[in-house]
Structure formats: C-alpha cells, structure tokens
Tab-separated table of C-alpha atoms and ligand atoms in Angstrom:
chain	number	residue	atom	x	y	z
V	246	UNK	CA	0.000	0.000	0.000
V	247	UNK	CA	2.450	2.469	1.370
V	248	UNK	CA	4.774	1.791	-1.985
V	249	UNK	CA	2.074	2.366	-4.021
V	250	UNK	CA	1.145	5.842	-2.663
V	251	UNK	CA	5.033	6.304	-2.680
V	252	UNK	CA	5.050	5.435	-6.644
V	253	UNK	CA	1.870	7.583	-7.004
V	254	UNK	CA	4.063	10.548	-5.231
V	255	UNK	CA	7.008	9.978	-7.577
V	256	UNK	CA	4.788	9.782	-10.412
V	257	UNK	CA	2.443	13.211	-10.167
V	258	UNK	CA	5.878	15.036	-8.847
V	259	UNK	CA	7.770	13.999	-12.091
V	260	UNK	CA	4.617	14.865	-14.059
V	261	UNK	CA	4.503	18.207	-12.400
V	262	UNK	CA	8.022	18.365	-12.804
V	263	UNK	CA	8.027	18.136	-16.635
V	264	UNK	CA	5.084	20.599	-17.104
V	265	UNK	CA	7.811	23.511	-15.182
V	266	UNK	CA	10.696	21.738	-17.726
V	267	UNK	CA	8.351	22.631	-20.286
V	268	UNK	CA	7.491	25.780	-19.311
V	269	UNK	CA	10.675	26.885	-19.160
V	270	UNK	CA	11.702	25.234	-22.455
V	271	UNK	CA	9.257	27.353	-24.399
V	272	UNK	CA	9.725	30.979	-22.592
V	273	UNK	CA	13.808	30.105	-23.608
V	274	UNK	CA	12.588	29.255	-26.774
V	275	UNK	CA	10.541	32.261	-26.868
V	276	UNK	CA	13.031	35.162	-25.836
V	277	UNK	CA	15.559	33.659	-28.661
V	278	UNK	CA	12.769	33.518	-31.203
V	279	UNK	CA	12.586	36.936	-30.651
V	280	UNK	CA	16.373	37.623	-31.381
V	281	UNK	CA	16.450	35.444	-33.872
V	282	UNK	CA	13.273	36.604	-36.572
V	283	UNK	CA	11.538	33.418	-35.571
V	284	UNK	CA	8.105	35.450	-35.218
V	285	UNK	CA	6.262	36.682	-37.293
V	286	UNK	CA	2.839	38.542	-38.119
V	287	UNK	CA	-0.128	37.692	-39.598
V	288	UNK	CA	-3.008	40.118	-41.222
V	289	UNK	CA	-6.273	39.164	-41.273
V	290	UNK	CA	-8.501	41.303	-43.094
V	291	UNK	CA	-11.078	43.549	-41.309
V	292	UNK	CA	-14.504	44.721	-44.290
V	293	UNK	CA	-16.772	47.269	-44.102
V	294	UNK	CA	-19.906	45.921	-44.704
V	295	UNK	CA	-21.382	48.851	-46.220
V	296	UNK	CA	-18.645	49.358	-48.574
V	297	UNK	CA	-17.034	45.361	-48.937
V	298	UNK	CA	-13.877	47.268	-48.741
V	299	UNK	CA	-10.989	46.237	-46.448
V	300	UNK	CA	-10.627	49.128	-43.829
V	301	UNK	CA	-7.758	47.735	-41.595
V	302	UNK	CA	-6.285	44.468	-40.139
V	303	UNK	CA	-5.644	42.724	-37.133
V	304	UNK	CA	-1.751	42.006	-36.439
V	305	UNK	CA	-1.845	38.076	-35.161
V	306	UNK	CA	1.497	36.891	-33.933
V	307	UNK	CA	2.816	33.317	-35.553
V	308	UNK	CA	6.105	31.973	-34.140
V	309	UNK	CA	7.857	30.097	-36.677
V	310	UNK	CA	9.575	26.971	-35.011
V	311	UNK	CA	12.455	25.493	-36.530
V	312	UNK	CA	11.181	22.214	-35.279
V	313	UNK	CA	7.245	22.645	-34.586
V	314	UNK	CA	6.375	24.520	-37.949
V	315	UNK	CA	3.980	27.534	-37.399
V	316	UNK	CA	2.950	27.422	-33.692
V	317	UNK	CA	-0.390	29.585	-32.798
V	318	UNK	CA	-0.415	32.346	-30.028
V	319	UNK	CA	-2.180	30.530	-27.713
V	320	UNK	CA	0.572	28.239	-27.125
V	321	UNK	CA	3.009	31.036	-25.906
V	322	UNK	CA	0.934	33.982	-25.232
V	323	UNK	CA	-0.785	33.265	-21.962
V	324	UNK	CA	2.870	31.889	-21.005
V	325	UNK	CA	4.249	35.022	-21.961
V	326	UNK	CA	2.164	36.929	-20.229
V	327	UNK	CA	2.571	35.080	-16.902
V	328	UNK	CA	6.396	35.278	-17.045
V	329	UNK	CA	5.765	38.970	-18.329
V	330	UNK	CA	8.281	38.446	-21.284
V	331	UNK	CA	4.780	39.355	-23.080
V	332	UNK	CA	6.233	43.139	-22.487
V	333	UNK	CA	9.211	42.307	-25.199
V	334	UNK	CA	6.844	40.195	-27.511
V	335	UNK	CA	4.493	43.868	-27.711
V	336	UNK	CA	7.377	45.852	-28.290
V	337	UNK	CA	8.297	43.807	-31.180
V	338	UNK	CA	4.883	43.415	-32.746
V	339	UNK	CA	4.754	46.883	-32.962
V	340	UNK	CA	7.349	47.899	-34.175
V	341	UNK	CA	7.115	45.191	-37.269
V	342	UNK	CA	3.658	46.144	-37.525
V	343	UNK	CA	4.767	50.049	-37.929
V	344	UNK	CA	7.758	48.993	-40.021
V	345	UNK	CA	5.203	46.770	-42.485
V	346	UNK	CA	2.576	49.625	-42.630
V	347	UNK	CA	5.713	52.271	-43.448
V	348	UNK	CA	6.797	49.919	-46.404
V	349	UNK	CA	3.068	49.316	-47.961
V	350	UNK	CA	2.927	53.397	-47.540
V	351	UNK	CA	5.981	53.372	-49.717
V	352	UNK	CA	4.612	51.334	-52.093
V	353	UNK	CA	1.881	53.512	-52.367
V	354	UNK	CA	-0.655	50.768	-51.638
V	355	UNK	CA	-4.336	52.441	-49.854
V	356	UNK	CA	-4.151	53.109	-46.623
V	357	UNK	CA	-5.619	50.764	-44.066
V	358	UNK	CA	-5.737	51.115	-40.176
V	359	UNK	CA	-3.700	48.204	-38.533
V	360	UNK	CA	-4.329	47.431	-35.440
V	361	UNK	CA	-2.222	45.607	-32.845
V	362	UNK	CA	-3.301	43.419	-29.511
V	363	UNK	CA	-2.313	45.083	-26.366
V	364	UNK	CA	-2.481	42.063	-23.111
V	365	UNK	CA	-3.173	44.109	-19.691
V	366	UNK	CA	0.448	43.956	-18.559
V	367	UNK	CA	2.251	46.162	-21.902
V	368	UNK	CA	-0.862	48.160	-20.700
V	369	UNK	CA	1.411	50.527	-18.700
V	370	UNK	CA	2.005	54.696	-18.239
V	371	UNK	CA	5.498	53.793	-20.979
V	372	UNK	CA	2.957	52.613	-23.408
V	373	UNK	CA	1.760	55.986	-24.751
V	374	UNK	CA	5.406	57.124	-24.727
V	375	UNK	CA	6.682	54.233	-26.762
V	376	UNK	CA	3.463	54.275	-29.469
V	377	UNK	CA	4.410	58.001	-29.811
V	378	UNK	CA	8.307	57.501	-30.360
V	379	UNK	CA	7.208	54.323	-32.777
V	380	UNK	CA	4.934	56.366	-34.663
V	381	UNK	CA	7.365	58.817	-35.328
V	382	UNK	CA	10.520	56.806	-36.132
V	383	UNK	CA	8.367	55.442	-39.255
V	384	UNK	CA	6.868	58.895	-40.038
V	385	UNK	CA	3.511	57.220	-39.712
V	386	UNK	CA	0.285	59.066	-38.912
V	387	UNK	CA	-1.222	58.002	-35.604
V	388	UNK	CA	-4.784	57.088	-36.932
V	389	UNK	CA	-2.693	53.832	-39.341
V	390	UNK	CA	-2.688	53.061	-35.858
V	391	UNK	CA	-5.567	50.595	-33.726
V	392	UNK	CA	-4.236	48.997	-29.974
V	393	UNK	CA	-6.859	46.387	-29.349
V	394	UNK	CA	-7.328	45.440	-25.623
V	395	UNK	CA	-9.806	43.440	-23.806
V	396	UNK	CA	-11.614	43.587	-20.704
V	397	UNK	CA	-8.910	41.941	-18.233
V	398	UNK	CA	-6.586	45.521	-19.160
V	399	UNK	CA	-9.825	47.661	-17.662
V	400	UNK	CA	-9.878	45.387	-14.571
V	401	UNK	CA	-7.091	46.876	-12.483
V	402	UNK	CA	-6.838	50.533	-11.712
V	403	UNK	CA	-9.739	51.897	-13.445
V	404	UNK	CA	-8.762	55.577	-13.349
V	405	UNK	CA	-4.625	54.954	-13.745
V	406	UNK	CA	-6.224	52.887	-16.682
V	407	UNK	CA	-8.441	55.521	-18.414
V	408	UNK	CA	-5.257	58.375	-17.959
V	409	UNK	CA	-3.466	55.902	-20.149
V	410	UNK	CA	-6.581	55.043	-22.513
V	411	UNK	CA	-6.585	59.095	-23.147
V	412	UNK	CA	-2.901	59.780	-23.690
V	413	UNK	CA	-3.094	57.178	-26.279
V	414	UNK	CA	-6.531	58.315	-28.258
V	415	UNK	CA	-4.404	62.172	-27.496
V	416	UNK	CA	-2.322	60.956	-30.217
V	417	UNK	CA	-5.164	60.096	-32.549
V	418	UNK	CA	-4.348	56.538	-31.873
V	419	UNK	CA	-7.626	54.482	-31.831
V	420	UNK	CA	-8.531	52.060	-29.461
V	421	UNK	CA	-10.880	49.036	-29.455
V	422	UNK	CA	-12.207	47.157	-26.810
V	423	UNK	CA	-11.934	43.430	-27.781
V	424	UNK	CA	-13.879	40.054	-27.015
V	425	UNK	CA	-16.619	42.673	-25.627
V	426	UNK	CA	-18.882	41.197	-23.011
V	427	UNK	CA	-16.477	37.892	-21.991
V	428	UNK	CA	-15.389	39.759	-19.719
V	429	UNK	CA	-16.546	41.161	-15.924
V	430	UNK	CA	-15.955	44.985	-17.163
V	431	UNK	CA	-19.266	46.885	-15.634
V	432	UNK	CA	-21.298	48.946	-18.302
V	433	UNK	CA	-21.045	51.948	-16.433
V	434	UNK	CA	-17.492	52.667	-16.940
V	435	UNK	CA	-17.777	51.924	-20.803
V	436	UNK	CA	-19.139	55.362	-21.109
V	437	UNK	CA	-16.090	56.501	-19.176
V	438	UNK	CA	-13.669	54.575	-22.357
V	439	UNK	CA	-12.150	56.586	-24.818
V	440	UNK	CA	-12.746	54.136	-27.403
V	441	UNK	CA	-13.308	54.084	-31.089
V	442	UNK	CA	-14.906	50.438	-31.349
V	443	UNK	CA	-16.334	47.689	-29.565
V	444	UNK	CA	-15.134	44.230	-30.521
V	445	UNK	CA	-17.805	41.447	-30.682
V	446	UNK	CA	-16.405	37.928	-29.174
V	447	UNK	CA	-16.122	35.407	-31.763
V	448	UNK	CA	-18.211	32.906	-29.354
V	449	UNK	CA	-21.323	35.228	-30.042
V	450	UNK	CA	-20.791	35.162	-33.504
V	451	UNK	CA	-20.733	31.614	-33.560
V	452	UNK	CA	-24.420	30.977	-32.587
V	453	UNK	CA	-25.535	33.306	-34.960
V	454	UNK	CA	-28.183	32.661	-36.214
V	455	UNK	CA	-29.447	29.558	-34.840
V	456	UNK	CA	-28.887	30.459	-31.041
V	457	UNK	CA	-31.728	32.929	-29.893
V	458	UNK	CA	-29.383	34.446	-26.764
V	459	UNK	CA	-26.010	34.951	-29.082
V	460	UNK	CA	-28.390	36.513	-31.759
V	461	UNK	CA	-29.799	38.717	-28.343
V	462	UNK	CA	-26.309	39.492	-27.286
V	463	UNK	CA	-24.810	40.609	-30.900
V	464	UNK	CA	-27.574	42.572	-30.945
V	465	UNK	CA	-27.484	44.365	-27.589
V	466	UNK	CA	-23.725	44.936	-28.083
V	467	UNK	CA	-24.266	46.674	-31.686
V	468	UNK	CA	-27.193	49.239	-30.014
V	469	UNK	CA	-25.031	49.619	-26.907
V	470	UNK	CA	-22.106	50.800	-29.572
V	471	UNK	CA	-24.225	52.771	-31.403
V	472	UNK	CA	-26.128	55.074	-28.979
V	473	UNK	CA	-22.708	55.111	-27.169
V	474	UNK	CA	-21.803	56.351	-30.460
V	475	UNK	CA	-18.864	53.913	-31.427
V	476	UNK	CA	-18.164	51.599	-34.226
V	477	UNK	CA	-18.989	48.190	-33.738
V	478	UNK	CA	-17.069	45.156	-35.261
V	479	UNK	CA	-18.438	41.466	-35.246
V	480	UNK	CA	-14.887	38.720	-35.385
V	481	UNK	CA	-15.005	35.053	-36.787
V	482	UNK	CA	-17.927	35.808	-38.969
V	483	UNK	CA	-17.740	32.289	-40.662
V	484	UNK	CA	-21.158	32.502	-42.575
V	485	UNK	CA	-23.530	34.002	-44.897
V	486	UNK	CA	-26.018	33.913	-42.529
V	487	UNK	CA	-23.909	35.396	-39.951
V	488	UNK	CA	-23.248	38.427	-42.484
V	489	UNK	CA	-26.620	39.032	-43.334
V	490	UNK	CA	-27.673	39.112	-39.376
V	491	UNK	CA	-24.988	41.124	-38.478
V	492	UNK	CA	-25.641	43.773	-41.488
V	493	UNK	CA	-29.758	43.826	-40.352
V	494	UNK	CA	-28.947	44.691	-37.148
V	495	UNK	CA	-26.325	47.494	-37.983
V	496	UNK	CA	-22.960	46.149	-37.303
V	497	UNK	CA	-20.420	47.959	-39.287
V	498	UNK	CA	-17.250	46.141	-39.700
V	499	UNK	CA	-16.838	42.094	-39.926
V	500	UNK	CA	-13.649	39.953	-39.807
V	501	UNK	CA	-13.713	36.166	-39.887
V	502	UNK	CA	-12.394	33.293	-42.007
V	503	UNK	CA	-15.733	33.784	-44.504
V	504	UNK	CA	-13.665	36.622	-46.214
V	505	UNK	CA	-10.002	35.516	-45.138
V	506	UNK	CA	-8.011	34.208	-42.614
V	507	UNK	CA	-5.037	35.951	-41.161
V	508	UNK	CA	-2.336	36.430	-44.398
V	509	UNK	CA	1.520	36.011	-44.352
V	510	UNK	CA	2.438	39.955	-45.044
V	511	UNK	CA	2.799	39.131	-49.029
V	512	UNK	CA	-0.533	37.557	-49.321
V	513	UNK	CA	-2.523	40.434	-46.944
V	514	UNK	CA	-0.504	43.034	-49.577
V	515	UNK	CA	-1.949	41.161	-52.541
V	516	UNK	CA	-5.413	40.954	-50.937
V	517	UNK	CA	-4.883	44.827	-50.758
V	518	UNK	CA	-3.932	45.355	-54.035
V	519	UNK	CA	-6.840	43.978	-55.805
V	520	UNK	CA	-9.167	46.270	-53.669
V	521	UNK	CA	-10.502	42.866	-52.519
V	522	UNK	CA	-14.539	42.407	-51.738
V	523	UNK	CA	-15.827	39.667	-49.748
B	822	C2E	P1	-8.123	37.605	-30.633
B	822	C2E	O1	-7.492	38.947	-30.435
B	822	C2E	O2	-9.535	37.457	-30.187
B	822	C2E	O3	-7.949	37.282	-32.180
B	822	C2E	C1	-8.897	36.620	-32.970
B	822	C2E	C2	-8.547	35.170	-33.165
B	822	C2E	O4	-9.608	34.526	-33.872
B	822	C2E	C3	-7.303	34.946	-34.038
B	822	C2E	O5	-6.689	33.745	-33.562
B	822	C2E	C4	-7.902	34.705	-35.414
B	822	C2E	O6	-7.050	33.979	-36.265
B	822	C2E	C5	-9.130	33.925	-35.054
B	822	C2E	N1	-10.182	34.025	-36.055
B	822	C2E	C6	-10.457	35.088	-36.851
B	822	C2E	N2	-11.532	34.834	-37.639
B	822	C2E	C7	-11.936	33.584	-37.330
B	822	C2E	C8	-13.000	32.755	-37.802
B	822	C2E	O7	-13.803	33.127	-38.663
B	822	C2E	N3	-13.111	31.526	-37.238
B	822	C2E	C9	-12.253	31.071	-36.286
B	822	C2E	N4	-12.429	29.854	-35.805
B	822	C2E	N5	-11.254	31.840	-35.796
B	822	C2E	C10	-11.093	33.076	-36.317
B	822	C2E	P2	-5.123	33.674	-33.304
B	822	C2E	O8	-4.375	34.407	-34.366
B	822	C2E	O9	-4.792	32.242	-33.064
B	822	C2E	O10	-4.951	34.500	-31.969
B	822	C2E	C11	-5.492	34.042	-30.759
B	822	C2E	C12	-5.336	35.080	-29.670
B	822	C2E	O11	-3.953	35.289	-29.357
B	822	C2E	C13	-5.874	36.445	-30.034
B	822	C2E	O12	-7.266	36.460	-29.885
B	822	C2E	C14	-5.139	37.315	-29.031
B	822	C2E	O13	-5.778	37.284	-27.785
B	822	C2E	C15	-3.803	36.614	-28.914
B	822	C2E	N6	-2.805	37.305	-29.754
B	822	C2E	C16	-2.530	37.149	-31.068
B	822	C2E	N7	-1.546	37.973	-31.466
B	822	C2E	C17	-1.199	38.705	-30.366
B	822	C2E	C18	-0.236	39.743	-30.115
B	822	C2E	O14	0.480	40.203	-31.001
B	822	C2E	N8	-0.167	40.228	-28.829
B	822	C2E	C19	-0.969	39.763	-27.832
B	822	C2E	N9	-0.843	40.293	-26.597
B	822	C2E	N10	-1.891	38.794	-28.041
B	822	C2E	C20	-2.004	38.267	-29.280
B	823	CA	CA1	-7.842	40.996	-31.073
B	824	CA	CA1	-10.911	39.354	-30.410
B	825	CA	CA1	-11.905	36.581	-29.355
C-alpha cells in the first residue's frame, strides 16, 4: 500500500516536474525567437460591410519553429504573459507592424488602419510614450494606428487605466475594446472609455443565427455601440447567414475566415492590391 502511494508521489511530482521543464523550455525558446526573426505577423482582413472594402487588419502573432512549424499564439501567449516576457513580444509586434505599414505606404498601396493586440500587462504609463516615439521613427500618422485590448486591461486601476486610454486616443491613436462582453468589465465605466470600437467575441458570432441568446447578445452589443456612439465590429464571422444578421442589425465592420483568414504579409498586400470584396 504504502509503496504504491510512494510510486503515485514519484509519479504526479515527475509529471509536475516536466510541465515547469516545459514551461521553461518554451519561454527560452521564446526570448531567442525573438532575437532570432523566428516570429512573425499575420493580417487578417477587417470589411466594411457597407462598402465590402478592407478598412484595416488585425496584427496576429505566428512563431515560426524550426522544429514545430507555425505554432499559434495561444501556445506562448498566456505563457508570456505570466512570465511577463509578453512586455518584449508587444514591443516587437509593434514595431514590425509600424515597419510593415511604413513599407506598404511606400509602395503607395491604400491606406488601411492596422491594429495591434495590447495584453493588460504592456498596458502601462510607458505605453503611450513608446506608441508616440514608434509612430514617429516610421513617419507614420497616428490614426494607421488601432491597440486592441480586452476587458482583463480595464480590470485593475480603473482611473490609472483611463489616464493611459486618453494619452493614447491624445495621439489620434484608436482604441478598441476586444472580445466585448467575456469579460466582468461593468457597463457603467464603458461610457467613461475613450474608445473608437467595440469588438464582438467570436463565441457570439458563432451561434448566430441559430442560437436565440447569441443573436440577443450581438444585438445588444451593436445598439449599446451605437447610442454610445462607437463603431462596432463582429470577429469570426464564418457565414452568410452570420453576415446578413450582423448587417440587419447594424454592425459595421466584420472579420472572420468567410472573407479571409489571417495572411503572411505578401498575401494580406496582394489581398490589398486587388481592392478585394468579400
Ligand atoms: P483575438 O485577439 O480574439 O484574435 C482573434 C482570433 O480569432 C485569431 O486567432 C484569429 O485567427 C481567429 N479568427 C479570426 N476569424 C476567425 C474565424 O472566422 N473563425 C475562427 N475559428 N477563428 C477566427 P489567433 O491568431 O490564433 O490568436 C489568438 C489570440 O492570441 C488572439 O485572440 C489574441 O488574444 C492573442 N494574440 C494574437 N496575437 C497577439 C499579439 O500580437 N499580442 C498579444 N498580446 N496577443 C495576441
Ligand atoms: Ca484581437
Ligand atoms: Ca478578439
Ligand atoms: Ca476573441
């Protein structure tokens, strides 16, 4: 008996012991992928759905592994951000996402908004310091420029928050507030945001339209952004039916693998170039 629980000991601390080994074998992995140009960004598309037009794109963060081919961000954000090396990972999405929107400019392709994810803890009194300076360095006009954040950023210190929030929409930087309503944010400090857009969660979209609440929610969240008088943008619209919802009920912007998935940098600039129309 008393071997067994022994063995059983041995067995969930060696278990527990690999899951740290691991850990740590992917944030090492992670701060020389970022020396070494093993990251890299993907656009996805964002449409008006008045005009079919691409208006901007969401920066999604890919990290090339020599070994484990393209590996998603959900495998080494959430790490990143507990070991807070998600700090360095910002810094250098935005400045390849400045340094790719400075390079389309030069190539005279239209101008499109792109807009970057911002996790709570790059979400700091350096950050509208460091936007500026970025801004700047690639002689880029603020409003190319979108920081998406989410809920968990508004959490903490809800005034030191919105002081930051208006430095940043100072510089005519815009700011949306992503996966909208996932989160425990109260509705009566969303007045109090200085923010362009509200973001609708991709697990409303989902249930549009066969789920009565989602379609309730979407809903809700698109007359909440417009008598608050902000845009509202639906993600992972996967459907025609999700479209034609969305566009009934006034939503004015849609991004989801039913007009594109997130593009290598060449492909996005192609998508671009032929003025593309979902
Ligand atoms: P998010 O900000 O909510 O981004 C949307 C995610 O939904 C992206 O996943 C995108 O590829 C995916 N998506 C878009 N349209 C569809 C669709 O129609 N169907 C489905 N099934 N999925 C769709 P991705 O690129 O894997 O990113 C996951 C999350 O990782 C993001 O969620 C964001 O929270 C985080 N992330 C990505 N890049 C960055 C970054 O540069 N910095 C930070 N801090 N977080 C990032
Ligand atoms: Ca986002
Ligand atoms: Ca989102
Ligand atoms: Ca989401």
């Amino acid at each position: 008996e008393g071997d067994t629980d022994g063995e059983h000991v041995a067995f969930y601390s060696r278990d527990m012991n690999q899951g740290m080994q691991e850990r740590m074998r992917i944030e090492s992995g992670l701060r020389q992928a970022l020396g070494n140009g093993q990251l890299e960004l993907h656009y996805q598309p964002k449409f008006s759905i008045a005009s079919g037009q691409i208006i901007g794109a969401e920066a999604l963060v890919r990290w090339r592994h020599p070994e484990r081919g393209l590996v998603p961000p959900v495998e080494f954000i959430p790490l990143a951000e507990a070991t807070g090396l998600v700090v360095q990972v910002g810094e250098w999405v935005l400045e390849t996402a400045c340094a790719q929107a400075q390079a389309w400019k030069q190539a005279g392709l239209p101008t499109v908004r792109l807009a970057v994810n911002v996790s709570a803890r790059e979400f700091t009194s350096a950050l509208p310091g460091r936007v500026m300076e970025t801004l700047k360095r690639y002689g880029l006009e603020p409003s190319w420029l979108e920081l998406e954040i989410t809920e968990s950023t508004l959490m903490h210190n809800i005034d030191r928050v919105i002081g930051i929030m208006d430095r940043i929409t100072a510089l005519g930087v815009t700011l949306s507030l992503d996966d909208f309503g996932t989160g425990y944010s109260s509705l009566s400090y969303l007045k109090r945001f200085p923010i362009d857009t509200l973001k609708i969660d991709r697990s409303f979209t989902m249930g549009i339209p066969s789920d009565t609440n989602d379609c309730a929610i979407a809903s809700t969240i698109i007359s909440i952004a417009q008598q608050l008088k902000h845009k509202v943008i639906a993600e992972g619209v996967e459907t025609v039916e999700q479209l034609a919802f969305l566009k009934t009920s006034g939503c004015d912007e849609v991004q989801g693998y039913l007009f594109s998935k997130p593009l290598p940098a060449a492909e996005f600039e192609k998508a671009l170039r032929e003025s593309w129309t979902p």
